[in-house]
Coordinates of C-alpha atoms in Angstrom, one line a residue:
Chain A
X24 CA 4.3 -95.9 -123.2
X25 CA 4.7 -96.2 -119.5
X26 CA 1.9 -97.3 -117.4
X27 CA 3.2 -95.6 -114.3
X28 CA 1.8 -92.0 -112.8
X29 CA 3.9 -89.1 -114.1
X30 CA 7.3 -88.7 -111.5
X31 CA 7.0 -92.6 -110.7
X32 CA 9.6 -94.4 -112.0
X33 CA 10.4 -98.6 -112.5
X34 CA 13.4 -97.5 -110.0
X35 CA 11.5 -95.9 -107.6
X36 CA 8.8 -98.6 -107.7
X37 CA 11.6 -101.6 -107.5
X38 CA 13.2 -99.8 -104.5
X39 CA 9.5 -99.8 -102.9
X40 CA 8.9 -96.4 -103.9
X41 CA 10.8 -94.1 -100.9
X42 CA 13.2 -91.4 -101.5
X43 CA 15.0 -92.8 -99.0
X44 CA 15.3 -96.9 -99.4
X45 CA 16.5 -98.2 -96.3
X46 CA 16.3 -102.0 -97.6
X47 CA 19.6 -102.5 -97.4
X48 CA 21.6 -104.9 -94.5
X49 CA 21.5 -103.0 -91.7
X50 CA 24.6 -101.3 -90.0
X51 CA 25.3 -102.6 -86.5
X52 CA 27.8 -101.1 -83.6
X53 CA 29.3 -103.8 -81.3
X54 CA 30.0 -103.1 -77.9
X55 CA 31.1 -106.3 -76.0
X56 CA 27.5 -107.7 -75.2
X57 CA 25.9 -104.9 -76.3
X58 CA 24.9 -105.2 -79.9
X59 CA 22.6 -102.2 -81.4
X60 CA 21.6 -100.9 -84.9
X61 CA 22.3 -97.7 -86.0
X62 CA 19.3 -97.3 -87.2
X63 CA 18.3 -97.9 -83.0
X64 CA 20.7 -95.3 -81.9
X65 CA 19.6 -93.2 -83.7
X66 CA 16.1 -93.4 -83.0
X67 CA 17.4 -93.3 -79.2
X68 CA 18.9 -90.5 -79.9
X69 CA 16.3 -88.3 -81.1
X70 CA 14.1 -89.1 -78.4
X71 CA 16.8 -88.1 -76.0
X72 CA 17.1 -84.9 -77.7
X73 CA 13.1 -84.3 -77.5
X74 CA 13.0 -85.0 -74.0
X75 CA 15.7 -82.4 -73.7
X76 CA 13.7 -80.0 -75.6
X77 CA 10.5 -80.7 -74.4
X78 CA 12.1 -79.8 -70.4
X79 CA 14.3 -76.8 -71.4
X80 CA 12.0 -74.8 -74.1
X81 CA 9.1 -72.9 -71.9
X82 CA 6.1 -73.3 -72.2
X83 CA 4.0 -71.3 -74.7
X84 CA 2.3 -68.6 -72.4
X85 CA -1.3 -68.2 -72.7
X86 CA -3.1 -65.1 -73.3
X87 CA -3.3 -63.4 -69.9
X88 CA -4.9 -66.1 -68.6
X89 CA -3.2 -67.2 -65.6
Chain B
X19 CA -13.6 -82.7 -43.2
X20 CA -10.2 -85.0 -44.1
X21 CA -7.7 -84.5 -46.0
X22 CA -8.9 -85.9 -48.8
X23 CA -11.9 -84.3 -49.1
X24 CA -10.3 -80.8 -48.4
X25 CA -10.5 -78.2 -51.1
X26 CA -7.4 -76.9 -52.9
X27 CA -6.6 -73.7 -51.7
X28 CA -3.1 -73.0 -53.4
X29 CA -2.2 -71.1 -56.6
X30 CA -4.0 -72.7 -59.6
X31 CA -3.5 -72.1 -63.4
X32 CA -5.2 -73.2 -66.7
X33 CA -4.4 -75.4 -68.5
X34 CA -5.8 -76.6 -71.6
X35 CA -5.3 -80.0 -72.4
X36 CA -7.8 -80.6 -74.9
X37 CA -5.8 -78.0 -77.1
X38 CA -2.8 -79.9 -76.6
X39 CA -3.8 -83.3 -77.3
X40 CA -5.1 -81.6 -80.9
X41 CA -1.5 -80.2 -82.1
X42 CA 0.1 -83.4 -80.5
X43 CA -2.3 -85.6 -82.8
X44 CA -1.9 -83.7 -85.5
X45 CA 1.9 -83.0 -85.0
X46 CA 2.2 -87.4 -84.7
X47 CA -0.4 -87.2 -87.7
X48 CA 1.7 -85.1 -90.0
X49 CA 5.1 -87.1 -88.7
X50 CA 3.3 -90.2 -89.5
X51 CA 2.6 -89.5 -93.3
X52 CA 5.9 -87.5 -93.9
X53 CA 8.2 -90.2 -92.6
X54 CA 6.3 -93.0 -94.1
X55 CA 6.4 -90.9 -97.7
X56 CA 10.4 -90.7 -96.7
X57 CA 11.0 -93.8 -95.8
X58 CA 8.6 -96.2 -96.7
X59 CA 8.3 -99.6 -94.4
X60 CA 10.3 -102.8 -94.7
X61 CA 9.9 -104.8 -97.4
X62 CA 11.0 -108.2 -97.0
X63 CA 9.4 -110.8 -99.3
X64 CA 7.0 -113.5 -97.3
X65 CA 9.2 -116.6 -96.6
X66 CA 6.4 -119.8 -97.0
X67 CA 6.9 -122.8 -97.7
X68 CA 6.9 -122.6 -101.3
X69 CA 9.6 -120.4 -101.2
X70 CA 12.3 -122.1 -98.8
X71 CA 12.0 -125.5 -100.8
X72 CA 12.9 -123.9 -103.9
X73 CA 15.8 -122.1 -102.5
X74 CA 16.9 -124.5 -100.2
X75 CA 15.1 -128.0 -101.7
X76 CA 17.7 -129.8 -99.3
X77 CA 17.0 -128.7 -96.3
X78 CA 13.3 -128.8 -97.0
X79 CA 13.7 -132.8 -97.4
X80 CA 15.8 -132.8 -94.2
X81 CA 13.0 -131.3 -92.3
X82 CA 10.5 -133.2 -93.6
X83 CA 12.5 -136.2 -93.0
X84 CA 12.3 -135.1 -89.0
X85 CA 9.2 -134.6 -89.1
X86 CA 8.7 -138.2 -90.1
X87 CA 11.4 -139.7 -87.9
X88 CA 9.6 -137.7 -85.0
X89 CA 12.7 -135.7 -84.0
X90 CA 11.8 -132.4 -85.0
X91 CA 11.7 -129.4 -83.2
X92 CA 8.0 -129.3 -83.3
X93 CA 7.6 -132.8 -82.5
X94 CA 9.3 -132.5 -79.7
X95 CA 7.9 -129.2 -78.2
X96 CA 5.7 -130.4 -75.8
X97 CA 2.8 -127.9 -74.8
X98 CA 1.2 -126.5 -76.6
X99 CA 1.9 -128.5 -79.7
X100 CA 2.7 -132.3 -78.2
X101 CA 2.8 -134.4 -75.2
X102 CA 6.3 -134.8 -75.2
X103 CA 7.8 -135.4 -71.4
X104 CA 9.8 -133.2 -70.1
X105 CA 10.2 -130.6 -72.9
X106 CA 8.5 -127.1 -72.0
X107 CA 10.9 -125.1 -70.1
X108 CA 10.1 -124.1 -66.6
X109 CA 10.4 -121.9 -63.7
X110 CA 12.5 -123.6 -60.9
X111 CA 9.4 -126.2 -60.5
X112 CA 7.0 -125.0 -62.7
X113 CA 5.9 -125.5 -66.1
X114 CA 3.6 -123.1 -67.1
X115 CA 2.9 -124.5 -70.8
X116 CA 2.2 -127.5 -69.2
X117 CA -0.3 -126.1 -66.7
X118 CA -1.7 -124.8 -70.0
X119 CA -1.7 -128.1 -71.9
X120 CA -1.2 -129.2 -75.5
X121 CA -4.0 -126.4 -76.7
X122 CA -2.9 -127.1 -80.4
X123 CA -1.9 -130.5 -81.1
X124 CA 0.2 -131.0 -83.9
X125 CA 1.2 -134.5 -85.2
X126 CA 3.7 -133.8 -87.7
X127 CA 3.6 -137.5 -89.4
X128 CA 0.1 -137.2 -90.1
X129 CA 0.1 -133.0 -90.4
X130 CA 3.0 -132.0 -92.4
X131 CA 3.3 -135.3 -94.5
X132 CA 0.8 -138.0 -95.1
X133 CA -2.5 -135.9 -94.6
X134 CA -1.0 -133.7 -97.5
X135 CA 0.2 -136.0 -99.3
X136 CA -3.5 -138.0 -99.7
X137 CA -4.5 -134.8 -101.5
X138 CA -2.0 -135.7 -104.2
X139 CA -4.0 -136.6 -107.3
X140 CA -2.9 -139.3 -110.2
X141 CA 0.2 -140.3 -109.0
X142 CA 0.8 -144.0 -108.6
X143 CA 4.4 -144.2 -107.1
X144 CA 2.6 -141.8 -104.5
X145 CA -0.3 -144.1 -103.8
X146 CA 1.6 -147.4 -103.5
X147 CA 4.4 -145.4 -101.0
X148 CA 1.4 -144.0 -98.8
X149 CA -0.8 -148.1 -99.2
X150 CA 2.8 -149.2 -97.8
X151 CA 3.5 -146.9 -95.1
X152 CA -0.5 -147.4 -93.7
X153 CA 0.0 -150.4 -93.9
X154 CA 3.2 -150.8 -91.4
X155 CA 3.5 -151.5 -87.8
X156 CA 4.5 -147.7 -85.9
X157 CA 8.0 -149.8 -85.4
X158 CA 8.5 -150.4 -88.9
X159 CA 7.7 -146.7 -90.0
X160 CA 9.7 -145.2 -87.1
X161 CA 12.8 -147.7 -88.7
X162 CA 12.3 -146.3 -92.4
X163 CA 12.0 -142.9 -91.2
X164 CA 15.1 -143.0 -88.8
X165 CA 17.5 -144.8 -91.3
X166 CA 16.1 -142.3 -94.3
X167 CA 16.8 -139.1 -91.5
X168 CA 20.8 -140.3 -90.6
X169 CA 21.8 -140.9 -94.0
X170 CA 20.2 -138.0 -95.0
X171 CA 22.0 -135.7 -92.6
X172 CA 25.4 -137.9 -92.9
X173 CA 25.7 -137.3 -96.9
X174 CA 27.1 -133.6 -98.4
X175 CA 24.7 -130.7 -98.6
X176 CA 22.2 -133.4 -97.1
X177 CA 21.2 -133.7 -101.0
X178 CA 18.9 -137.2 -101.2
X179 CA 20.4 -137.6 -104.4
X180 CA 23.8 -138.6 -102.8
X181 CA 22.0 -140.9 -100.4
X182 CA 23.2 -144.5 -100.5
X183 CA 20.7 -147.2 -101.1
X184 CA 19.1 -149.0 -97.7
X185 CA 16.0 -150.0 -95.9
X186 CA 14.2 -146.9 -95.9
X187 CA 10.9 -148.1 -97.0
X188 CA 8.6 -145.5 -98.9
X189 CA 9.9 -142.7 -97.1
X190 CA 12.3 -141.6 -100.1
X191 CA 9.3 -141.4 -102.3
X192 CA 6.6 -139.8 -99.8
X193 CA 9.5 -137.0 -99.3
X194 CA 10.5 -136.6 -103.0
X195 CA 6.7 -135.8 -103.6
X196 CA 6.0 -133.8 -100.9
X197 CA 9.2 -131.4 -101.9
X198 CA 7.3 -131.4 -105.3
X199 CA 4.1 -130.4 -103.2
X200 CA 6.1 -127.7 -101.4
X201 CA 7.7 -126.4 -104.1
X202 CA 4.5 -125.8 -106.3
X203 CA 2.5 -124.1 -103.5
X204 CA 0.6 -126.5 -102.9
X205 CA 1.6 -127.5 -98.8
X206 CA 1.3 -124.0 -98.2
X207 CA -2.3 -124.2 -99.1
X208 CA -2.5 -128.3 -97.5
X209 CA -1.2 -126.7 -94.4
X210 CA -3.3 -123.5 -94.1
X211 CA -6.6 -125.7 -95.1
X212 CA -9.2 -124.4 -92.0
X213 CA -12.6 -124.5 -91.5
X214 CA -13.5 -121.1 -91.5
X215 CA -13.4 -119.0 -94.7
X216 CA -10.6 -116.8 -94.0
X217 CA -7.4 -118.6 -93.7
X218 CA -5.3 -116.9 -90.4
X219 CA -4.0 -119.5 -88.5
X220 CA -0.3 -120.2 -89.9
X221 CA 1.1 -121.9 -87.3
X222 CA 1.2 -125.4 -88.8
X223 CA 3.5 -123.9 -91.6
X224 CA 5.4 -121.4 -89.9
X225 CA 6.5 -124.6 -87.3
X226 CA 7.3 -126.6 -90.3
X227 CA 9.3 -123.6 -91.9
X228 CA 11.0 -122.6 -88.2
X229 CA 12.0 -126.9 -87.8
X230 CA 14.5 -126.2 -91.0
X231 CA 17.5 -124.4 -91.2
X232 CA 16.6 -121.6 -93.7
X233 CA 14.3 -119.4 -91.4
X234 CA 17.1 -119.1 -89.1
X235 CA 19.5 -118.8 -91.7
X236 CA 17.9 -115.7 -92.3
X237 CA 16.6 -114.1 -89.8
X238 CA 20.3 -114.7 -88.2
X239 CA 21.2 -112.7 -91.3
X240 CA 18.6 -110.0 -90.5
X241 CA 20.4 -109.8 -86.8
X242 CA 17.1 -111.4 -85.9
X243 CA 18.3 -114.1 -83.6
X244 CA 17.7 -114.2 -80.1
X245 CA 21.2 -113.7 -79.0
X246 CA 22.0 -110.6 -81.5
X247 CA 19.2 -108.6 -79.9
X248 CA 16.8 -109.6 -82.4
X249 CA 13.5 -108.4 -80.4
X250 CA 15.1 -104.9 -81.2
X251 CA 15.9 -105.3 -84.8
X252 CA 13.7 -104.7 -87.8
X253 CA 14.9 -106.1 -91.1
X254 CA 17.0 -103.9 -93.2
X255 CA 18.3 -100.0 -92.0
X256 CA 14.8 -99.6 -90.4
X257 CA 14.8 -98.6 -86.5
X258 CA 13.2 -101.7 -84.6
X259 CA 11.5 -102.1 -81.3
X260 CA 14.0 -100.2 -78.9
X261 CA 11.8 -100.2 -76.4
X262 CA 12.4 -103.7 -75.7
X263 CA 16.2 -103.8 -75.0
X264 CA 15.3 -104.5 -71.4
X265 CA 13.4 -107.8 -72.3
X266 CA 16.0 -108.9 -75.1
X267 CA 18.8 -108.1 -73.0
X268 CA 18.6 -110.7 -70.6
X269 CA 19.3 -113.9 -73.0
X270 CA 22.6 -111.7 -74.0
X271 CA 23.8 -113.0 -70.2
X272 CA 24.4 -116.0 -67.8
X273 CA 22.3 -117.6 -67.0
X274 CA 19.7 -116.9 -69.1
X275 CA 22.4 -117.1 -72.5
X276 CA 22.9 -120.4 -71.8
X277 CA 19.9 -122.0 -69.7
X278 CA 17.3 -124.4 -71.8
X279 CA 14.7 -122.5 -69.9
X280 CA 16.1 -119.2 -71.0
X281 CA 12.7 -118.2 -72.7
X282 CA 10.5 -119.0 -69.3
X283 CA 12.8 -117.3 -67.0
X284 CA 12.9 -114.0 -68.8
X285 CA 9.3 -114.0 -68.9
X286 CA 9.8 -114.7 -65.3
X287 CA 11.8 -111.9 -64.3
X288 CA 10.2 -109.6 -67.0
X289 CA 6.9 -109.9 -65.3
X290 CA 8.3 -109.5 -61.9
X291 CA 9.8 -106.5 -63.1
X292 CA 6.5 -105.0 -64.9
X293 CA 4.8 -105.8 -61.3
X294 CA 7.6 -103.9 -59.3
X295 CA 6.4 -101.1 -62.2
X296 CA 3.3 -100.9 -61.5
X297 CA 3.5 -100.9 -57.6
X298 CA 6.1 -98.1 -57.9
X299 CA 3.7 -95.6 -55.4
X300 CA 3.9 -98.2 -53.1
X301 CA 7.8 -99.3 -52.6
X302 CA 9.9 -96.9 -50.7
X303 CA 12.4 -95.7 -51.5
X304 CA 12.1 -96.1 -55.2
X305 CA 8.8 -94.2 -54.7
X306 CA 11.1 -91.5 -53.6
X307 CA 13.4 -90.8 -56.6
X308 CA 11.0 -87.7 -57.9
X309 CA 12.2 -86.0 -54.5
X310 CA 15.9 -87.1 -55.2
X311 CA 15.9 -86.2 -59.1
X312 CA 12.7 -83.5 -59.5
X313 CA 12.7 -83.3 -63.0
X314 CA 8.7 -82.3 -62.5
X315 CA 10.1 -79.3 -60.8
X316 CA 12.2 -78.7 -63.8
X317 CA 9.1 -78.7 -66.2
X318 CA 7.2 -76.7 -63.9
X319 CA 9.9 -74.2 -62.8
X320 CA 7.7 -71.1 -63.5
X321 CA 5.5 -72.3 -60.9
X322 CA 7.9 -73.0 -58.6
X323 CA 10.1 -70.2 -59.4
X324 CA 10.8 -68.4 -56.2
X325 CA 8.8 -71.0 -53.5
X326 CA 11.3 -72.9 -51.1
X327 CA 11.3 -76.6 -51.5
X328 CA 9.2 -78.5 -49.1
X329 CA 10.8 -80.1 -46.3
X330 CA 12.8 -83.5 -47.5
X331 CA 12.6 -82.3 -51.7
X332 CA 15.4 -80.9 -53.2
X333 CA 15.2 -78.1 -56.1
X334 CA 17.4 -79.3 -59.1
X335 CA 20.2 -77.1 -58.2
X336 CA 20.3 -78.6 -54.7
X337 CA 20.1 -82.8 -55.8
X338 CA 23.7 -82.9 -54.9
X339 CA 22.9 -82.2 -51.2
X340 CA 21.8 -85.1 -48.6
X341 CA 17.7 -85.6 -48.3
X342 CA 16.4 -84.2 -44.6
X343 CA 13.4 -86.4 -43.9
X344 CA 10.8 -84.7 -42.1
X345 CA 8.9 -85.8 -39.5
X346 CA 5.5 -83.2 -38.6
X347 CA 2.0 -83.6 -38.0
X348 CA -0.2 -84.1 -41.0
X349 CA -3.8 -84.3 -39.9
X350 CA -3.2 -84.4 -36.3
X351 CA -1.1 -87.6 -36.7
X352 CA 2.8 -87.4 -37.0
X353 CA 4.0 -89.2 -40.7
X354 CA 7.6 -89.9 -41.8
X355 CA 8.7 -89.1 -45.8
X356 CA 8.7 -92.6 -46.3
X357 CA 6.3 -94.2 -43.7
X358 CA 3.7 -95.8 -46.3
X359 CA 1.5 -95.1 -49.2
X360 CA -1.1 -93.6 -46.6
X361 CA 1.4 -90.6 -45.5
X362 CA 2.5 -89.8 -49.3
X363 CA -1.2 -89.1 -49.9
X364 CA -2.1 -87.4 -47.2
X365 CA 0.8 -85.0 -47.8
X366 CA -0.1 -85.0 -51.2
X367 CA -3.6 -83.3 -50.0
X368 CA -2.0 -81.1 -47.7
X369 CA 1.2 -79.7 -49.6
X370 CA 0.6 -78.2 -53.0
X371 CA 4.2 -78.7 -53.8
X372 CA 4.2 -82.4 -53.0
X373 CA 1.5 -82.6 -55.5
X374 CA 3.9 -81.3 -58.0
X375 CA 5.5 -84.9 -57.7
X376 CA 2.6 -86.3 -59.5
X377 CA 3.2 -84.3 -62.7
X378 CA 0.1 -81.9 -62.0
X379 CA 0.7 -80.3 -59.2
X380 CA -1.0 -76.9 -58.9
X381 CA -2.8 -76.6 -62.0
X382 CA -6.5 -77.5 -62.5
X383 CA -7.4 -78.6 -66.3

């Protein structure tokens, strides 16, 4: 009889439990001294795409306050 | 009544700020715990002591064997860990870790070896090694030590099995038990032995550990090394610390790459930099950029919607065109653009849309 709580199970646990186990060697891009994980870039990437966001999408208006 | 004393008399609007620090808390709150349910975190097994002479028994002895012989790379640090001459890095002149001085002297003999091999209990081979090796002159055990560390390093895989026989005193014993020590746990606990009751200094290990080959082995593995952008890695797929490419980049290039003081000089540079940062207000030119890129005026267009640019600011659509720098009278006294940090806050005072280049122009919170 297992030990574990209902849904958890020994692969989950041995993969440290995440649906997504990203304990794996890491994917790297080379670009002549520039040497960046994807993992990085993509990070980069989404903050690029916020700062976008948060500059183009108004601002929430207020209730007839201004 | 001066200008900075003068009372804002342009358009104002409300803004609430405590509302939005709330749904950006609990917005980073709920990203927090759903991205850590996702993901998880890193989970690279602890590399002590124990650990690296069982995997890598050989190079544990190596080590251990320059740590005796005095050639190590802790033993020959200099500040804060020895007196060695001549070893911290410096700044053109300078030596800052030696201004600092050895802070936490480490004697690797009598650290990493002998004082944690006296702990050893019931072992007579031990005893006798450590009653001959107190007993010799510092030439004698610097001999034994030396001729042990070169045949050692000359032999394949550096196994001390292979090594031929010579004068190398007790050392082949002291070393054969202290792998014994390692590889049970028990230097780990030797080395970590404090006064106070919860054990947080790991620097006498982690030096032993980082003198061998395995710690770099694997962290070169991890792209952890200094010259694969390691300061910006994180072990595995996981995202790392991007925000210092800046810092990290530097020993990617001449002359840092390949200078001995490569370590000192970024900090160097890095901390010029931060100051040149922080005194951004201050240097013109560079204090000018909002008024060449005016990004604020982007995130506030509805406010400035419709007003024509102050003299020498450009409105996004016109960043293309050259900057006119304005000369007029600002409280009786006649200010260029970029004439000093007094005349940007002055006409921060007096123009409500220079105030916009601060990020809150116009609004009151």
């Amino acid at each position: 009889m297992s030990l574990l709580p209902h849904g958890v199970t020994d692969v989950m646990l041995a993969s440290g439990g995440a649906p997504i186990d990203l304990n794996h060697p890491g994917h790297y891009v080379h670009w002549g001294v520039i040497q960046i994980s994807v993992a990085n870039l993509i990070v980069i990437a989404v903050m690029i795409v916020l700062f976008a966001l948060a500059i183009f999408l108004p601002f929430p208006k207020g209730r007839g306050r201004r | 009544m001066t200008a900075e004393t003068q009372k804002w008399a342009g358009r104002t609007r409300e803004y609430d700020l405590v509302k939005e620090f709330v749904i950006a808390l609990l917005v980073v709150s709920v990203l927090t715990v759903a991205l850590a349910a996702l993901f998880s975190s890193p989970d690279e097994k602890q590399i002590t002591i124990s650990t690296w002479s069982r995997h890598a028994p050989n190079d544990f002895v190596l080590t251990a064997a320059t740590e005796l012989d005095g050639t190590s790379g802790t033993a020959t640090y200099g500040a804060p860990y020895t007196h060695t001459a001549d070893a911290a890095q410096k700044i053109g002149p300078v030596s800052l870790q030696h201004i600092a001085g050895v802070t936490h002297p480490v004697d690797t003999v009598t650290d990493f070896v002998i004082t944690p091999l006296t702990g050893v209990p019931a072992d007579s081979a031990l005893t006798t090694a450590l009653g001959q090796w107190q007993g010799a002159g510092t030439s004698q055990r610097q001999r034994w030590a030396s001729s042990y560390d070169d045949a050692l390093a000359k032999v394949t895989d550096n196994d001390p099995a292979k090594v031929p026989p010579g004068d190398y005193g007790p050392v082949p014993v002291m070393l054969n038990r202290l792998l014994t020590m390692a590889q049970s746990g028990g230097l780990d606990g030797a080395l970590l032995a404090q006064k106070q009751f919860f054990a947080t200094d790991y620097t006498k290990p982690l030096l032993f550990i980082a003198d061998g080959s395995y710690l770099e082995d694997r962290a070169r593995a991890q792209h952890l090394g200094g010259d694969q952008w390691g300061m910006m890695n994180e072990t595995g797929n996981y995202p790392g610390q991007a925000w210092l490419w800046l810092y990290t980049f530097w020993y990617q290039v001449k002359p840092f790459s390949t200078s001995p003081n490569a370590d000192a000089l970024v900090w160097g540079l890095m901390a010029l930099l931060s100051l040149a940062l922080v005194l951004v207000p201050f240097i013109p030119g560079v204090r000018s950029i909002p008024r060449w890129v005016p990004v604020h005026r982007l995130i506030w267009r509805d406010y400035y919607r419709g007003m024509r640019p102050p003299d020498g600011y450009l409105s996004a659509s016109d960043v293309a065109r050259p900057v006119q720098v304005s000369r007029r009278p600002i409280g009786g006294q006649v200010h260029d653009d970029d004439a000093g940090a007094d005349a940007g806050r002055d006409r921060e005072h007096d123009d409500g849309e220079a105030a916009g280049a601060s990020g809150y122009g116009g609004r009151s919170v």
